[in-house]
mmCIF file of N, CA and C in Angstrom:
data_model
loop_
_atom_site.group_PDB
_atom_site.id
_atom_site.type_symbol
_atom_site.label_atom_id
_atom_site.label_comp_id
_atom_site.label_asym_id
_atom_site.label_seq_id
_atom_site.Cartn_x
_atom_site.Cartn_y
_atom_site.Cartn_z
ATOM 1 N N UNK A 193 86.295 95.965 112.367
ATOM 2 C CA UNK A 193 86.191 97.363 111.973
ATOM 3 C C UNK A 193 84.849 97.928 112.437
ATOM 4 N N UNK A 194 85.007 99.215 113.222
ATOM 5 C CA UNK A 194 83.584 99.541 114.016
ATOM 6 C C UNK A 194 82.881 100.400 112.686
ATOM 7 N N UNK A 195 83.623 101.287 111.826
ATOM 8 C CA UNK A 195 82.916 101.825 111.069
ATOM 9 C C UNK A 195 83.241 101.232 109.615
ATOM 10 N N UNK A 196 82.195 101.351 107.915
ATOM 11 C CA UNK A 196 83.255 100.752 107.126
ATOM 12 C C UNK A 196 84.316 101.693 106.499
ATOM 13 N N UNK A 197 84.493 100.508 106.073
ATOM 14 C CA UNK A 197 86.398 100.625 105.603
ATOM 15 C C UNK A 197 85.878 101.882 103.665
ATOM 16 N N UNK A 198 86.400 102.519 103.834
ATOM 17 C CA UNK A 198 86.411 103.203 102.139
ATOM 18 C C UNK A 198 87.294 102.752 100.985
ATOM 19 N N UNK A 199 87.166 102.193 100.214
ATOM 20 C CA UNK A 199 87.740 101.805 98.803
ATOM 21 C C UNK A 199 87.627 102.589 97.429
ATOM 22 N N UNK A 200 88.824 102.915 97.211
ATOM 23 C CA UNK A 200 88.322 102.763 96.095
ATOM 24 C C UNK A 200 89.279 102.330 94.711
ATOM 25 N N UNK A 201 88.662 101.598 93.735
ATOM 26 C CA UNK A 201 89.291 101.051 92.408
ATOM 27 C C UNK A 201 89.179 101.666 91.297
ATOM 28 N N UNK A 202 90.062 101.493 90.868
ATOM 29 C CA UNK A 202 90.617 102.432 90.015
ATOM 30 C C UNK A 202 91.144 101.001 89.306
ATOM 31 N N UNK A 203 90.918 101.447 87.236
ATOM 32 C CA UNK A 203 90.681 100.288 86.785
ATOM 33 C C UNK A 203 91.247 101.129 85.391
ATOM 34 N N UNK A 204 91.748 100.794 84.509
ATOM 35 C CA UNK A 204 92.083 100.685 82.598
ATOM 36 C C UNK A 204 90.818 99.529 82.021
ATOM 37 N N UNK A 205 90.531 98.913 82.586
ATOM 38 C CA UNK A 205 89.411 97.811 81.867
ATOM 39 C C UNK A 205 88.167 98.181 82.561
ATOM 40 N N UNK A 206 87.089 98.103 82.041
ATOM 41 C CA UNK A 206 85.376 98.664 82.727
ATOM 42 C C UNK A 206 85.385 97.731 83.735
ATOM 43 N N UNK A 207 84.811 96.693 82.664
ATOM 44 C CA UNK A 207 84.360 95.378 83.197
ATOM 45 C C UNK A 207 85.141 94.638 84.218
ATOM 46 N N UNK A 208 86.575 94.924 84.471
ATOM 47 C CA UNK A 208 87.134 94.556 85.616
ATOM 48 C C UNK A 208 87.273 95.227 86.704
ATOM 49 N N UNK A 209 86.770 96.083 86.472
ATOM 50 C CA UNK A 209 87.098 97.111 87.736
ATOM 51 C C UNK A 209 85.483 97.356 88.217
ATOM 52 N N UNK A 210 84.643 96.561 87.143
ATOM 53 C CA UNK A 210 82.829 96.398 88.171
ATOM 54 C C UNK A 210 83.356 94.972 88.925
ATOM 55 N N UNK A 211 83.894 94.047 88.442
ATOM 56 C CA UNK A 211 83.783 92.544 88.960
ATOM 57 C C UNK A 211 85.161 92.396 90.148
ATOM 58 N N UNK A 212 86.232 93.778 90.118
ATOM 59 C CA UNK A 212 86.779 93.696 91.503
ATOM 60 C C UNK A 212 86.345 94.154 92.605
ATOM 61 N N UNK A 213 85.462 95.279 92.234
ATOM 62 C CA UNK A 213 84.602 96.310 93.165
ATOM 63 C C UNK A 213 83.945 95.542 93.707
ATOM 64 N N UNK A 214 82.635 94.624 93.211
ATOM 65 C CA UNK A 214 81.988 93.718 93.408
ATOM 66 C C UNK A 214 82.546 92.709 94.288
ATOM 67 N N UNK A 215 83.624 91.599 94.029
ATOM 68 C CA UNK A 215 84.185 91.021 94.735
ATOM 69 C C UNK A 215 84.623 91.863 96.551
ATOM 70 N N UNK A 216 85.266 93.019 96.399
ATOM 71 C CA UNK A 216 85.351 93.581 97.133
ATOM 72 C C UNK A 216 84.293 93.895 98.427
ATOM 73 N N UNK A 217 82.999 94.459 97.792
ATOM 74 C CA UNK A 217 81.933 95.209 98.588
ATOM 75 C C UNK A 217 81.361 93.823 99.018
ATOM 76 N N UNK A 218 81.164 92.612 98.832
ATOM 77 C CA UNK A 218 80.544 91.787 99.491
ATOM 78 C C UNK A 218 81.299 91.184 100.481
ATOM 79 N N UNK A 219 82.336 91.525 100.860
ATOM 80 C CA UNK A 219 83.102 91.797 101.773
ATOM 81 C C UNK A 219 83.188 92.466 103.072
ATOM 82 N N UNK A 220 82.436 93.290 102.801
ATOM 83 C CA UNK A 220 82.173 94.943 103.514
ATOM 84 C C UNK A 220 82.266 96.128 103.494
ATOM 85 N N UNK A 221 83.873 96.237 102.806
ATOM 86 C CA UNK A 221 84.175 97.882 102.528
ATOM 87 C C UNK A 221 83.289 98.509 101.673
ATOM 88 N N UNK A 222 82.651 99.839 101.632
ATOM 89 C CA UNK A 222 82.510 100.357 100.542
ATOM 90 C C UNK A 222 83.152 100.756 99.303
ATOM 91 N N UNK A 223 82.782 100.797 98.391
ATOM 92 C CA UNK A 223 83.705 100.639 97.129
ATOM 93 C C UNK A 223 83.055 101.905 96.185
ATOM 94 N N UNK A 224 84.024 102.337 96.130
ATOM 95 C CA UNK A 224 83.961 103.670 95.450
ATOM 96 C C UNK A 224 84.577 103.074 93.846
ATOM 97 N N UNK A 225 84.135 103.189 92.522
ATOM 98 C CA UNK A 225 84.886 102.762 91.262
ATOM 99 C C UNK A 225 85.110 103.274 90.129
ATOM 100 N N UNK A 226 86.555 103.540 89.398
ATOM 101 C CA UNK A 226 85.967 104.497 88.280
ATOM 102 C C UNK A 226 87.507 104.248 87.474
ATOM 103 N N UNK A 227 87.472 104.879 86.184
ATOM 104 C CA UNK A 227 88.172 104.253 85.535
ATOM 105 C C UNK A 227 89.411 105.638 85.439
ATOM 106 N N UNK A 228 90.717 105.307 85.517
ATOM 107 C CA UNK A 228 91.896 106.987 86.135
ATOM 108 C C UNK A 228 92.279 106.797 84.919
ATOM 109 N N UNK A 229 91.731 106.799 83.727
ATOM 110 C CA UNK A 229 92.255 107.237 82.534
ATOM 111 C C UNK A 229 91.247 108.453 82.325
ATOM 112 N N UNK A 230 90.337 108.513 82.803
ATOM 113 C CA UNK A 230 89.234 109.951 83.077
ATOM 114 C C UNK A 230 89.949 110.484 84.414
ATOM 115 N N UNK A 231 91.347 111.484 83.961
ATOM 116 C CA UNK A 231 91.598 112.298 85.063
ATOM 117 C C UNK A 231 91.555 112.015 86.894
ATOM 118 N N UNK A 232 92.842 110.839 87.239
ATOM 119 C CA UNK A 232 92.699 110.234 88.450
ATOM 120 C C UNK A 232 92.911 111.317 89.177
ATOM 121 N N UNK A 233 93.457 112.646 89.389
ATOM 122 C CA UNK A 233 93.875 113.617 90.144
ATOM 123 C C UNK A 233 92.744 114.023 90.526
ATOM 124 N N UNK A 234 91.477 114.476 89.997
ATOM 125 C CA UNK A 234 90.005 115.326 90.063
ATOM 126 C C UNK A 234 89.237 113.526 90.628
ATOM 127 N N UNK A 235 89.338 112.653 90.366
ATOM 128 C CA UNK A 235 88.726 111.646 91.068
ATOM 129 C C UNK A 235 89.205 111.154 92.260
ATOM 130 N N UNK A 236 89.994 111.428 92.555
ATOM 131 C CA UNK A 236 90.976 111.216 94.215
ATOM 132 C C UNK A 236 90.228 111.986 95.076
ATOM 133 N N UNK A 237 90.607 113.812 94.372
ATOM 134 C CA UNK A 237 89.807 114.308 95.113
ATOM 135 C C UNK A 237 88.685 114.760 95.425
ATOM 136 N N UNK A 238 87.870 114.553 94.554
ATOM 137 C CA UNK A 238 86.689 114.987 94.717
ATOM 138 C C UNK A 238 86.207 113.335 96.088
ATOM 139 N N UNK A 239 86.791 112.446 96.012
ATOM 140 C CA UNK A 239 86.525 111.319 96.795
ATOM 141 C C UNK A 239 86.452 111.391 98.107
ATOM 142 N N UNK A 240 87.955 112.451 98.638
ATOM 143 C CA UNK A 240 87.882 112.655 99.934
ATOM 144 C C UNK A 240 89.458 112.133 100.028
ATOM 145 N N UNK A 241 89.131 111.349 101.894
ATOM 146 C CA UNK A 241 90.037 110.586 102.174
ATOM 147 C C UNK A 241 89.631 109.285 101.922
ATOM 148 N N UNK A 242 90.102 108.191 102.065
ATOM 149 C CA UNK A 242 89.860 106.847 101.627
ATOM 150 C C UNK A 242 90.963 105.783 102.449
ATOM 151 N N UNK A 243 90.359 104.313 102.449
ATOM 152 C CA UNK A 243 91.372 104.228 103.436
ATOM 153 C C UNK A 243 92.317 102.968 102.578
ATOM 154 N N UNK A 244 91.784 103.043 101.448
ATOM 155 C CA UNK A 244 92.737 101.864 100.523
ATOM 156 C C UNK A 244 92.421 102.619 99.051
ATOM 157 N N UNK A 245 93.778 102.074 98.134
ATOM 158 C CA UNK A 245 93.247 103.056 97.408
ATOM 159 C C UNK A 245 93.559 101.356 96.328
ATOM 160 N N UNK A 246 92.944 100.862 95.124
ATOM 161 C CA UNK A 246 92.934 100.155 94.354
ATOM 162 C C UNK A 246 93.269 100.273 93.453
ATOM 163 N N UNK A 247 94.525 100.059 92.385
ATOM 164 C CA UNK A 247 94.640 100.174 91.536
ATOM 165 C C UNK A 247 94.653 99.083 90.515
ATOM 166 N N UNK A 248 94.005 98.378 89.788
ATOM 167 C CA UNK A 248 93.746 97.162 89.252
ATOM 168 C C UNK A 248 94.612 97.421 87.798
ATOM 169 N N UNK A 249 95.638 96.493 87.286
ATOM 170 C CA UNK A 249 96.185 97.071 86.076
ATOM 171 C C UNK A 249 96.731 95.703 85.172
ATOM 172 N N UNK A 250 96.386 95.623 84.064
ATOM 173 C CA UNK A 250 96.556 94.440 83.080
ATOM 174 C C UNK A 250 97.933 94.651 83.253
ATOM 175 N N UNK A 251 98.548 93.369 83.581
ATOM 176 C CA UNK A 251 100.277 93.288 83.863
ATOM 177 C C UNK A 251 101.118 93.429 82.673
ATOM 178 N N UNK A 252 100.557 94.348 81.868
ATOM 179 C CA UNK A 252 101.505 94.751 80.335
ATOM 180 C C UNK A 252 101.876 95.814 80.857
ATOM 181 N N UNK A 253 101.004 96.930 81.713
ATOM 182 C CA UNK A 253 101.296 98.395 81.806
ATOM 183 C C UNK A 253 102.295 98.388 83.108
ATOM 184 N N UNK A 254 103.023 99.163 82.793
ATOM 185 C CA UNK A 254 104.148 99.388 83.855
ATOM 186 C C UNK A 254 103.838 100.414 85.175
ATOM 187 N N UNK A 255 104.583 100.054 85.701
ATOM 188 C CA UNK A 255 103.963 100.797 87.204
ATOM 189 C C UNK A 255 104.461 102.445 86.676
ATOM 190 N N UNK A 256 105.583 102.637 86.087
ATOM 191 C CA UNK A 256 106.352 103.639 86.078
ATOM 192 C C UNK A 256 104.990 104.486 85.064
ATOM 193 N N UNK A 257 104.343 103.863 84.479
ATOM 194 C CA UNK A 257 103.128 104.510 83.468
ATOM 195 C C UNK A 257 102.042 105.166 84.169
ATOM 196 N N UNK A 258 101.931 104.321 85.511
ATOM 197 C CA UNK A 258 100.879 105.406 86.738
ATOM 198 C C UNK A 258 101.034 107.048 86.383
ATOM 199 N N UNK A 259 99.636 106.874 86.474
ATOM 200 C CA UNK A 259 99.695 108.913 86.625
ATOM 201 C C UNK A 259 99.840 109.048 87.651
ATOM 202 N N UNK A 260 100.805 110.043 87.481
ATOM 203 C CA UNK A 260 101.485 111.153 89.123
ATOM 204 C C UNK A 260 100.419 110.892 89.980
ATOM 205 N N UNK A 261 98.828 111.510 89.820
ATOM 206 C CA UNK A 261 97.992 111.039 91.161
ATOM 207 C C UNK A 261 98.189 109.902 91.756
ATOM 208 N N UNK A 262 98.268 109.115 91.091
ATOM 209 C CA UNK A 262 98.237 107.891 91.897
ATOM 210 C C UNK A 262 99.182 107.481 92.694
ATOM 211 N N UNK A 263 101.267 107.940 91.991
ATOM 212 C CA UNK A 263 101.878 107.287 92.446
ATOM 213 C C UNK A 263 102.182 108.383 93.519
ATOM 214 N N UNK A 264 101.039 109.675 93.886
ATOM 215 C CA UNK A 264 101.950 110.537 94.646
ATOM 216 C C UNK A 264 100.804 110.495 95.568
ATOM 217 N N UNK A 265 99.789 109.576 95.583
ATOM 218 C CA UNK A 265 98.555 109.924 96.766
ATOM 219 C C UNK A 265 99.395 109.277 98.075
ATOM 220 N N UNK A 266 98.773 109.868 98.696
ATOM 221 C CA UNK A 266 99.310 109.591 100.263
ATOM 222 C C UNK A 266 98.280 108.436 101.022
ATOM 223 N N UNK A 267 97.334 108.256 100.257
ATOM 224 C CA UNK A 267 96.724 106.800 100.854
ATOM 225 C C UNK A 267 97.442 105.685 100.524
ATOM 226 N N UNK A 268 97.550 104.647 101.931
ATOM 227 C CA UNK A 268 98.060 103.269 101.278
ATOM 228 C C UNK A 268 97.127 103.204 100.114
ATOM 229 N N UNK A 269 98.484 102.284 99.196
ATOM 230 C CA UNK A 269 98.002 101.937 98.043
ATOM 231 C C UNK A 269 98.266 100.467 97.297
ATOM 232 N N UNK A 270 97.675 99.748 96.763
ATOM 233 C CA UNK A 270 97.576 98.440 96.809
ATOM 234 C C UNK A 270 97.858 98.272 94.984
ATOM 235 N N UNK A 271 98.709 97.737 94.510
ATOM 236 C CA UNK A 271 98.431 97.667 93.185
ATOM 237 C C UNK A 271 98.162 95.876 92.935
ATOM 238 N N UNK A 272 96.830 95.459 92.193
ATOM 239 C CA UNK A 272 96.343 94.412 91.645
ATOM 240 C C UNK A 272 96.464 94.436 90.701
ATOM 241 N N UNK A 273 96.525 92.740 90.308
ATOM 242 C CA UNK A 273 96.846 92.509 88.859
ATOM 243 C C UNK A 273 96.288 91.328 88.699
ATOM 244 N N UNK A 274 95.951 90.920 88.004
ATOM 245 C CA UNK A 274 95.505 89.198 87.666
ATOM 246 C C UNK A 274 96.972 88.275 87.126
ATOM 247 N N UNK A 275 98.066 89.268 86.472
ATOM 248 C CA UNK A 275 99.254 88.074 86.220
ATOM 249 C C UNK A 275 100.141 88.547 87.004
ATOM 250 N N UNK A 276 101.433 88.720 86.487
ATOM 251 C CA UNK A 276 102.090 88.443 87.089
ATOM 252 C C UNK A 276 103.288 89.978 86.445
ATOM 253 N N UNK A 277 102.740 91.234 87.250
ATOM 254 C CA UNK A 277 103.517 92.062 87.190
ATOM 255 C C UNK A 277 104.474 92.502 87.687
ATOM 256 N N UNK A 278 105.795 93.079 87.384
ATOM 257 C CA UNK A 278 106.937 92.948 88.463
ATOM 258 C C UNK A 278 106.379 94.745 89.050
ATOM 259 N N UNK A 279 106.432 94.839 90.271
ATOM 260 C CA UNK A 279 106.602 96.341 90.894
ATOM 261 C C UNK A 279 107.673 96.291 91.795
ATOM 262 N N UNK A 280 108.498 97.470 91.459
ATOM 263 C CA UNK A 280 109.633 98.009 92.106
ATOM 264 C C UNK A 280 108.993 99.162 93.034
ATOM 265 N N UNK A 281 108.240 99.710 93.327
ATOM 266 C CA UNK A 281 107.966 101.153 93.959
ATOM 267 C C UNK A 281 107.341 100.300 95.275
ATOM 268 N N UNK A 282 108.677 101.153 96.499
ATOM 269 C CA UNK A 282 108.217 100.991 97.474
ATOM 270 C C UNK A 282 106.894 101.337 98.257
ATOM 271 N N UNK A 283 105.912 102.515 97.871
ATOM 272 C CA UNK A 283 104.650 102.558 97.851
ATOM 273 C C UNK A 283 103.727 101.289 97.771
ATOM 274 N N UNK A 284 103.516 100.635 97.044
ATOM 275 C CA UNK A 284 103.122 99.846 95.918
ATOM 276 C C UNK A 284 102.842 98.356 96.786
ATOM 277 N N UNK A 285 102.054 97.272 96.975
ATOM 278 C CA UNK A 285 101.982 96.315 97.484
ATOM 279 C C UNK A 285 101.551 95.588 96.580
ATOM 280 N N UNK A 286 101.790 94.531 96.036
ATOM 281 C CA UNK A 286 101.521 93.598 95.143
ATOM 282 C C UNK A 286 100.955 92.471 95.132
ATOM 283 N N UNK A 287 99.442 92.092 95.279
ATOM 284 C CA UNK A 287 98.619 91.113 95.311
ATOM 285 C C UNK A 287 98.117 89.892 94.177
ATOM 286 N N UNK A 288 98.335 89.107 94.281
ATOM 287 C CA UNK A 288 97.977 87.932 93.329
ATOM 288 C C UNK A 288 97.136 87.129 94.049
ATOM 289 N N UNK A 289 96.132 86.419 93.417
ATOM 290 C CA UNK A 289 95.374 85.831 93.412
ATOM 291 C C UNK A 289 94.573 85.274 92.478
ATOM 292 N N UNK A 290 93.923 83.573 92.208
ATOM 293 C CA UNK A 290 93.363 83.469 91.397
ATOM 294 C C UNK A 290 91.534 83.938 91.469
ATOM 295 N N UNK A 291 91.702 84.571 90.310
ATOM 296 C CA UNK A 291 89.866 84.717 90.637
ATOM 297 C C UNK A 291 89.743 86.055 91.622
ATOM 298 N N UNK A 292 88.632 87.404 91.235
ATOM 299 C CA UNK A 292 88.079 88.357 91.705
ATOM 300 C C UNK A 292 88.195 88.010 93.465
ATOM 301 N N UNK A 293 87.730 86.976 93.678
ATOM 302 C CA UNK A 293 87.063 86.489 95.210
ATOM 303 C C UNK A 293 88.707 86.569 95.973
ATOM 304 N N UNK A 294 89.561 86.129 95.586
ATOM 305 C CA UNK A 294 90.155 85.918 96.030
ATOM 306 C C UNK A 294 91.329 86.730 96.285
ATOM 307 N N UNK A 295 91.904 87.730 95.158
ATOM 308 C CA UNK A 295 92.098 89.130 95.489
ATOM 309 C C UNK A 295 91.652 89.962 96.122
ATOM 310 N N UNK A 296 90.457 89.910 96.205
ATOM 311 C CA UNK A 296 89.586 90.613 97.075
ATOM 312 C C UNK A 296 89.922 90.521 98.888
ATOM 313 N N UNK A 297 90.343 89.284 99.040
ATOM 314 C CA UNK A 297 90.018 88.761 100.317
ATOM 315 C C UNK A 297 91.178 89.138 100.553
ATOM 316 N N UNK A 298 92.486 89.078 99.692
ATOM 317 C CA UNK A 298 93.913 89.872 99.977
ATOM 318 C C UNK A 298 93.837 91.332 99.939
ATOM 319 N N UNK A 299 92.764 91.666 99.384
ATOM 320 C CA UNK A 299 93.155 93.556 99.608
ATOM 321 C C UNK A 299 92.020 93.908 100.674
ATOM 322 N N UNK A 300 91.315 93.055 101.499
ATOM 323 C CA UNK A 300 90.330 93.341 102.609
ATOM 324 C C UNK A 300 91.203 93.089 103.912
ATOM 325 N N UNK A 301 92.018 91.930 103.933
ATOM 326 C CA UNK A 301 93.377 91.735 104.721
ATOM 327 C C UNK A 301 94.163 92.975 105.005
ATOM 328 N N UNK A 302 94.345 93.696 103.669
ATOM 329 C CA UNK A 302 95.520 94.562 103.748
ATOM 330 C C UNK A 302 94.775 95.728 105.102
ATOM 331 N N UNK A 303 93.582 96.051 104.857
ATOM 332 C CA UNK A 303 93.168 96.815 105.421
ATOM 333 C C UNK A 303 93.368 96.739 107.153
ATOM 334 N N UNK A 304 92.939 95.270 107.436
ATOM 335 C CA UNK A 304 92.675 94.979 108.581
ATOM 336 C C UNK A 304 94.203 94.443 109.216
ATOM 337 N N UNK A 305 95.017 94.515 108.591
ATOM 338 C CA UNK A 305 96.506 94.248 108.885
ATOM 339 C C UNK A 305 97.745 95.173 108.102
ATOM 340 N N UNK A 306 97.575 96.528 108.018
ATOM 341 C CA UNK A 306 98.367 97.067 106.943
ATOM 342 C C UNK A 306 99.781 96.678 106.508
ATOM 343 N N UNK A 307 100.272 96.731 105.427
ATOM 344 C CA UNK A 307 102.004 96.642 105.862
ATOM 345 C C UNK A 307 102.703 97.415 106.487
ATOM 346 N N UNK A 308 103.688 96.691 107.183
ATOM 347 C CA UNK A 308 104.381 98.034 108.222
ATOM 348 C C UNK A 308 105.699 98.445 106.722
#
């Protein structure tokens, strides 16, 4: 990647959404982070464009529970989880991994190989 890559995570838990960001940015991308229960529509955009968009979500909450911003942004969009959530929305890419480091290294992939 000649220029970096823009991220950003979007999180329901604080503290996980500093320690995916984190995992993330030592990586390379910049990481933009903030929590879309504070109004994800006004944080999308005030962001810009972006070239991954993160959505990190404790695998109790259902995808169908996304706020409209999210499930209607037009950036690829990556949904993370630490267990084991089912997603049906073709949007939606579904990453597992054990450990921050290692999710990370699957949603830095996504970038540099998108899904077709």
């Amino acid at each position: 990647m000649s220029r970096v890559a823009k991220v950003v995570v979007l999180d329901n838990d604080k503290q996980r959404c500093i320690d995916l960001s984190q995992a993330i940015q030592k990586l390379g991308p910049d990481v933009v982070s903030g929590d879309f229960q504070q109004g994800p529509r006004e944080f999308l955009e005030k962001k810009g464009t972006v070239d991954l968009l993160v959505v990190s979500l404790d695998p109790s909450v259902n995808v169908e529970e996304l706020p409209e911003a999210i499930k209607d942004h037009p950036d690829p969009l990556i949904y993370v989880t630490p267990g084991d959530g089912q997603v049906s929305e073709d949007q939606l890419t579904y990453v597992k991994g054990e450990g921050y480091d290692t999710v990370a290294r699957e949603i830095v992939k996504q970038l540099e190989d998108p899904p077709l």
